[in-house]
mmCIF file of C-alpha atoms in Angstrom:
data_model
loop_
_atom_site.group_PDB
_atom_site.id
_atom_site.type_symbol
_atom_site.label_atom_id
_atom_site.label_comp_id
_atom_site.label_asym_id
_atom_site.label_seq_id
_atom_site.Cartn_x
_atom_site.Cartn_y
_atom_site.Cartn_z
ATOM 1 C CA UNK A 5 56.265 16.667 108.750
ATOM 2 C CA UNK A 6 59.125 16.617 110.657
ATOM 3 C CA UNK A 7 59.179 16.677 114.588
ATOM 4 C CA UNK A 8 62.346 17.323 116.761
ATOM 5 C CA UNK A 9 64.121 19.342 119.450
ATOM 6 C CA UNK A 10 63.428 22.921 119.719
ATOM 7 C CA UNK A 11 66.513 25.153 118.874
ATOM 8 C CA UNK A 12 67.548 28.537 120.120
ATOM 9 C CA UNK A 13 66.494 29.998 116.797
ATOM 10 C CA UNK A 14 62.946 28.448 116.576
ATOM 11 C CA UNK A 15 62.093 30.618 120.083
ATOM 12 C CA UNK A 16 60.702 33.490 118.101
ATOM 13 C CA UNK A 17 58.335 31.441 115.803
ATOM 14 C CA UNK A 18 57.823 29.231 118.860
ATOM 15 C CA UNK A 19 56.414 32.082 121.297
ATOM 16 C CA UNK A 20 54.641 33.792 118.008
ATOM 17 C CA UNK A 21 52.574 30.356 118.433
ATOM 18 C CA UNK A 22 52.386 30.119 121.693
ATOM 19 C CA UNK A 23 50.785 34.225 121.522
ATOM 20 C CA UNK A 24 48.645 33.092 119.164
ATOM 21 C CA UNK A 25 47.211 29.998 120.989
ATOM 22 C CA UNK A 26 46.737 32.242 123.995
ATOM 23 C CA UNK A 27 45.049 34.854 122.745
ATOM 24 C CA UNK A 28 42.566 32.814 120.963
ATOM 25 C CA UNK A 29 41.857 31.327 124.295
ATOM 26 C CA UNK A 30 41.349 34.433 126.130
ATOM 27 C CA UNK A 31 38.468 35.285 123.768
ATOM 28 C CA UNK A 32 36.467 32.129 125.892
ATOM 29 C CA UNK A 33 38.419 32.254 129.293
ATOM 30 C CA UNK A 34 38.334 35.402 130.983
ATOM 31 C CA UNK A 35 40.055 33.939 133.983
ATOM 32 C CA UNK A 36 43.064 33.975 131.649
ATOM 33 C CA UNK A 37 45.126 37.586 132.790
ATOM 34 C CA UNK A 38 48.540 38.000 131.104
ATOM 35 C CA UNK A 39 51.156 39.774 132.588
ATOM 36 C CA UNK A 40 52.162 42.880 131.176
ATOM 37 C CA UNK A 41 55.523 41.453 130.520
ATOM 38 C CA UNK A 42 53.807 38.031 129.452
ATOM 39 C CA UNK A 43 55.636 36.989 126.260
ATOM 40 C CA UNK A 44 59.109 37.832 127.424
ATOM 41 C CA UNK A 45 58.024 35.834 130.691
ATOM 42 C CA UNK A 46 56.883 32.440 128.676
ATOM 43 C CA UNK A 47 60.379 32.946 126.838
ATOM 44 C CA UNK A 48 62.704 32.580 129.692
ATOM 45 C CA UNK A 49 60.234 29.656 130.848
ATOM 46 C CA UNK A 50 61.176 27.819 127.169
ATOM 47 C CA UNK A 51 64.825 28.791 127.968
ATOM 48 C CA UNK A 52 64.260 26.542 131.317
ATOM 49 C CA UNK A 53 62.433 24.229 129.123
ATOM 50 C CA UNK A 54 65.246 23.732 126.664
ATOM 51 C CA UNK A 55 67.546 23.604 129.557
ATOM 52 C CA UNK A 56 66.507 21.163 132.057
ATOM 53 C CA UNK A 57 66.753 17.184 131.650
ATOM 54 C CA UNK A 58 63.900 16.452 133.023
ATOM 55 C CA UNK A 59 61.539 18.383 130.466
ATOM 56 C CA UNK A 60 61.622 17.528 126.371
ATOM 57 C CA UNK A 61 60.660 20.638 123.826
ATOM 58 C CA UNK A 62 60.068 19.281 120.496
ATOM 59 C CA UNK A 63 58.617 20.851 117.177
ATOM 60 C CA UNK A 64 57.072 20.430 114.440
ATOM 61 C CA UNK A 65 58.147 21.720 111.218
ATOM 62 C CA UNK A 66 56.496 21.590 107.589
ATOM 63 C CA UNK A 67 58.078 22.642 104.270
ATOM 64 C CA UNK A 68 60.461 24.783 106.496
ATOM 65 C CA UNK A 69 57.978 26.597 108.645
ATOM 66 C CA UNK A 70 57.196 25.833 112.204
ATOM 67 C CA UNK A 71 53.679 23.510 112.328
ATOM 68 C CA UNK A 72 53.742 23.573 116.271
ATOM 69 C CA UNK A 73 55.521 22.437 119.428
ATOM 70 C CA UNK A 74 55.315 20.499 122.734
ATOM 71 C CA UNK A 75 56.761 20.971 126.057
ATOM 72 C CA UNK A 76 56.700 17.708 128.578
ATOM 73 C CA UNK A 77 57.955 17.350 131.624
ATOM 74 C CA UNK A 78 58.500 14.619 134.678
ATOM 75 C CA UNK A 79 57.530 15.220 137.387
ATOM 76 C CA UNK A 80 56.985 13.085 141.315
ATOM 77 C CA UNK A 81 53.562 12.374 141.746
ATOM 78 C CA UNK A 82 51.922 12.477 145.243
ATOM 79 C CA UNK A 83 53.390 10.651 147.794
ATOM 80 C CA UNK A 84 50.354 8.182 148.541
ATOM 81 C CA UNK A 85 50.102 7.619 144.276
ATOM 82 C CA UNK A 86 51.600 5.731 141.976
ATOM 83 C CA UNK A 87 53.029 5.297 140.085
ATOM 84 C CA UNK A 88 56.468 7.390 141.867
ATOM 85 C CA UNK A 89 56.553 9.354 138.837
ATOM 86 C CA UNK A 90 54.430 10.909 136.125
ATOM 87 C CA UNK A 91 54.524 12.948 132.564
ATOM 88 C CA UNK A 92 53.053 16.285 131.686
ATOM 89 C CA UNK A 93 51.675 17.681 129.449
ATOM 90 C CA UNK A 94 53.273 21.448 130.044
ATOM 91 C CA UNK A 95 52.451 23.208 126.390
ATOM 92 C CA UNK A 96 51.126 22.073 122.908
ATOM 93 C CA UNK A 97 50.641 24.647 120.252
ATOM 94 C CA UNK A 98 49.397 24.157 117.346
ATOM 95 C CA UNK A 99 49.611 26.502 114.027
ATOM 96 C CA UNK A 100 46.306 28.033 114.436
ATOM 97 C CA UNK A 101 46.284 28.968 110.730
ATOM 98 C CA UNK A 102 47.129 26.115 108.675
ATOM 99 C CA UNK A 103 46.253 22.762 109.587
ATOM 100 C CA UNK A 104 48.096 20.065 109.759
ATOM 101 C CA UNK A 105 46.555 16.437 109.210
ATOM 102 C CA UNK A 106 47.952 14.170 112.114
ATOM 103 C CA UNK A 107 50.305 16.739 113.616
ATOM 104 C CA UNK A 108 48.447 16.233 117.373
ATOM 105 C CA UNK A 109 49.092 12.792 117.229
ATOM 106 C CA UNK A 110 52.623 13.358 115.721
ATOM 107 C CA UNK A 111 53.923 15.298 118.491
ATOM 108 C CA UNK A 112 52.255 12.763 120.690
ATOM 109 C CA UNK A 113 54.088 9.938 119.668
ATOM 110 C CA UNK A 114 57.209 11.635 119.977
ATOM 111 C CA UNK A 115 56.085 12.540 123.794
ATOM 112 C CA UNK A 116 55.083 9.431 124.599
ATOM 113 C CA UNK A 117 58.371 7.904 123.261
ATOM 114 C CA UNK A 118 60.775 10.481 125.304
ATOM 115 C CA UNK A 119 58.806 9.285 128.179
ATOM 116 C CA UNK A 120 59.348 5.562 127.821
ATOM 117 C CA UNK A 121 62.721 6.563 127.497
ATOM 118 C CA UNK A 122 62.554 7.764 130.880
ATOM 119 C CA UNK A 123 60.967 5.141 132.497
ATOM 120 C CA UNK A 124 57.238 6.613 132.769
ATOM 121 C CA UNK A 125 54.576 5.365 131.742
ATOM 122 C CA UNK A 126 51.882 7.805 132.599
ATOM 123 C CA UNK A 127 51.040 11.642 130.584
ATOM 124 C CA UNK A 128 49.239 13.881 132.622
ATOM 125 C CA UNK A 129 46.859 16.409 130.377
ATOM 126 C CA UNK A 130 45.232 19.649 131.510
ATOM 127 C CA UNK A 131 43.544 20.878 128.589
ATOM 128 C CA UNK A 132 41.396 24.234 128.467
ATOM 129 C CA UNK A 133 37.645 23.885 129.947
ATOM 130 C CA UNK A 134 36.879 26.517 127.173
ATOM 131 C CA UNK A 135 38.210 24.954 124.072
ATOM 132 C CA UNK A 136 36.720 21.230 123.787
ATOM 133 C CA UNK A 137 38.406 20.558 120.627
ATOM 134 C CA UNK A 138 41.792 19.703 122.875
ATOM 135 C CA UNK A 139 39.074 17.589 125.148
ATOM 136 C CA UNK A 140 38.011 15.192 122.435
ATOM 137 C CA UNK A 141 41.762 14.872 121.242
ATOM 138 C CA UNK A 142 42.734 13.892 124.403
ATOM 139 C CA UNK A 143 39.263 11.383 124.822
ATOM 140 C CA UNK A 144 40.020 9.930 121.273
ATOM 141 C CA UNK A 145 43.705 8.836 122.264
ATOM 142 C CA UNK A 146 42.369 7.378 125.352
ATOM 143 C CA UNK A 147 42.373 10.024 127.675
ATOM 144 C CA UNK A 148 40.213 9.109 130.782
ATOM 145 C CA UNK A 149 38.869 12.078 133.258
ATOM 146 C CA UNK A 150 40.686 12.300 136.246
ATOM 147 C CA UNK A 151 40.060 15.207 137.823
ATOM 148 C CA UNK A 152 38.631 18.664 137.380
ATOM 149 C CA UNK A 153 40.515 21.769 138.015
ATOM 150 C CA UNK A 154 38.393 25.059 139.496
ATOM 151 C CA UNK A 155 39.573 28.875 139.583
ATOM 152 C CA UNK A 156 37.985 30.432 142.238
ATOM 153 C CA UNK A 157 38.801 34.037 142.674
ATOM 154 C CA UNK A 158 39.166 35.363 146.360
#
């Protein structure tokens, strides 16, 4: 397994994954609605991703073949909070069809070590209320519960 920074040419295997991922959550969340122009959308987003220094878009590759990625980003936290500045969590895909032993905690690593590199020391994680699978990833490294996010239609 080999883990590094995204390149122009992984974007097509990269959104293929990120489809994937999203469509299997749909099936449990019907609060998620995609665009009609959705997948073209998400890949100008990983263009910004790829572009701006104060994200980090790494994957995961395995025998030649893309394994999964992860987008993080810095960010200010609220005024009254600290610490000044926190990491997040933005996307983490994983190949939905072949497993990968470790690969979670792989791409973790690398996160958390782009983020010490940056002087923060706090990830931020918002993982799907449907799919508790990412819950008790995010418990097992030591994830605490913060807060819970509602979507209330109006």
């Amino acid at each position: 397994m080999r883990i590094r920074r995204v390149k122009q040419t992984d974007l097509p295997g990269v959104a293929r994954l990120w489809f994937e991922r999203i469509a299997f959550l749909r099936e449990s969340d019907a609060n998620i609605l995609l665009a009609p122009d959705a997948s073209r959308l998400w890949r100008k987003q990983a263009q910004h991703w790829i572009d701006e220094s104060d994200c980090a878009f790494f994957v995961a590759e395995s025998d030649g073949e893309l394994a999964g990625f992860v987008v993080v980003q810095t960010k200010e936290n609220r005024a009254w909070l600290h610490p000044p500045r926190v990491g997040e969590i933005v996307e983490m895909v994983l190949d939905l069809h072949r497993p990968y032993r470790g690969l979670s905690s792989a791409l973790l690593e690398r996160v958390a070590a782009w983020l010490r590199s940056q002087n923060i020391e706090v990830l931020e994680v918002e993982p799907n209320a449907y799919y508790p699978v990412e819950d008790a990833f995010w418990r097992a490294q030591g994830g605490r519960l913060r807060s819970r996010r509602f979507w209330l239609k109006l």
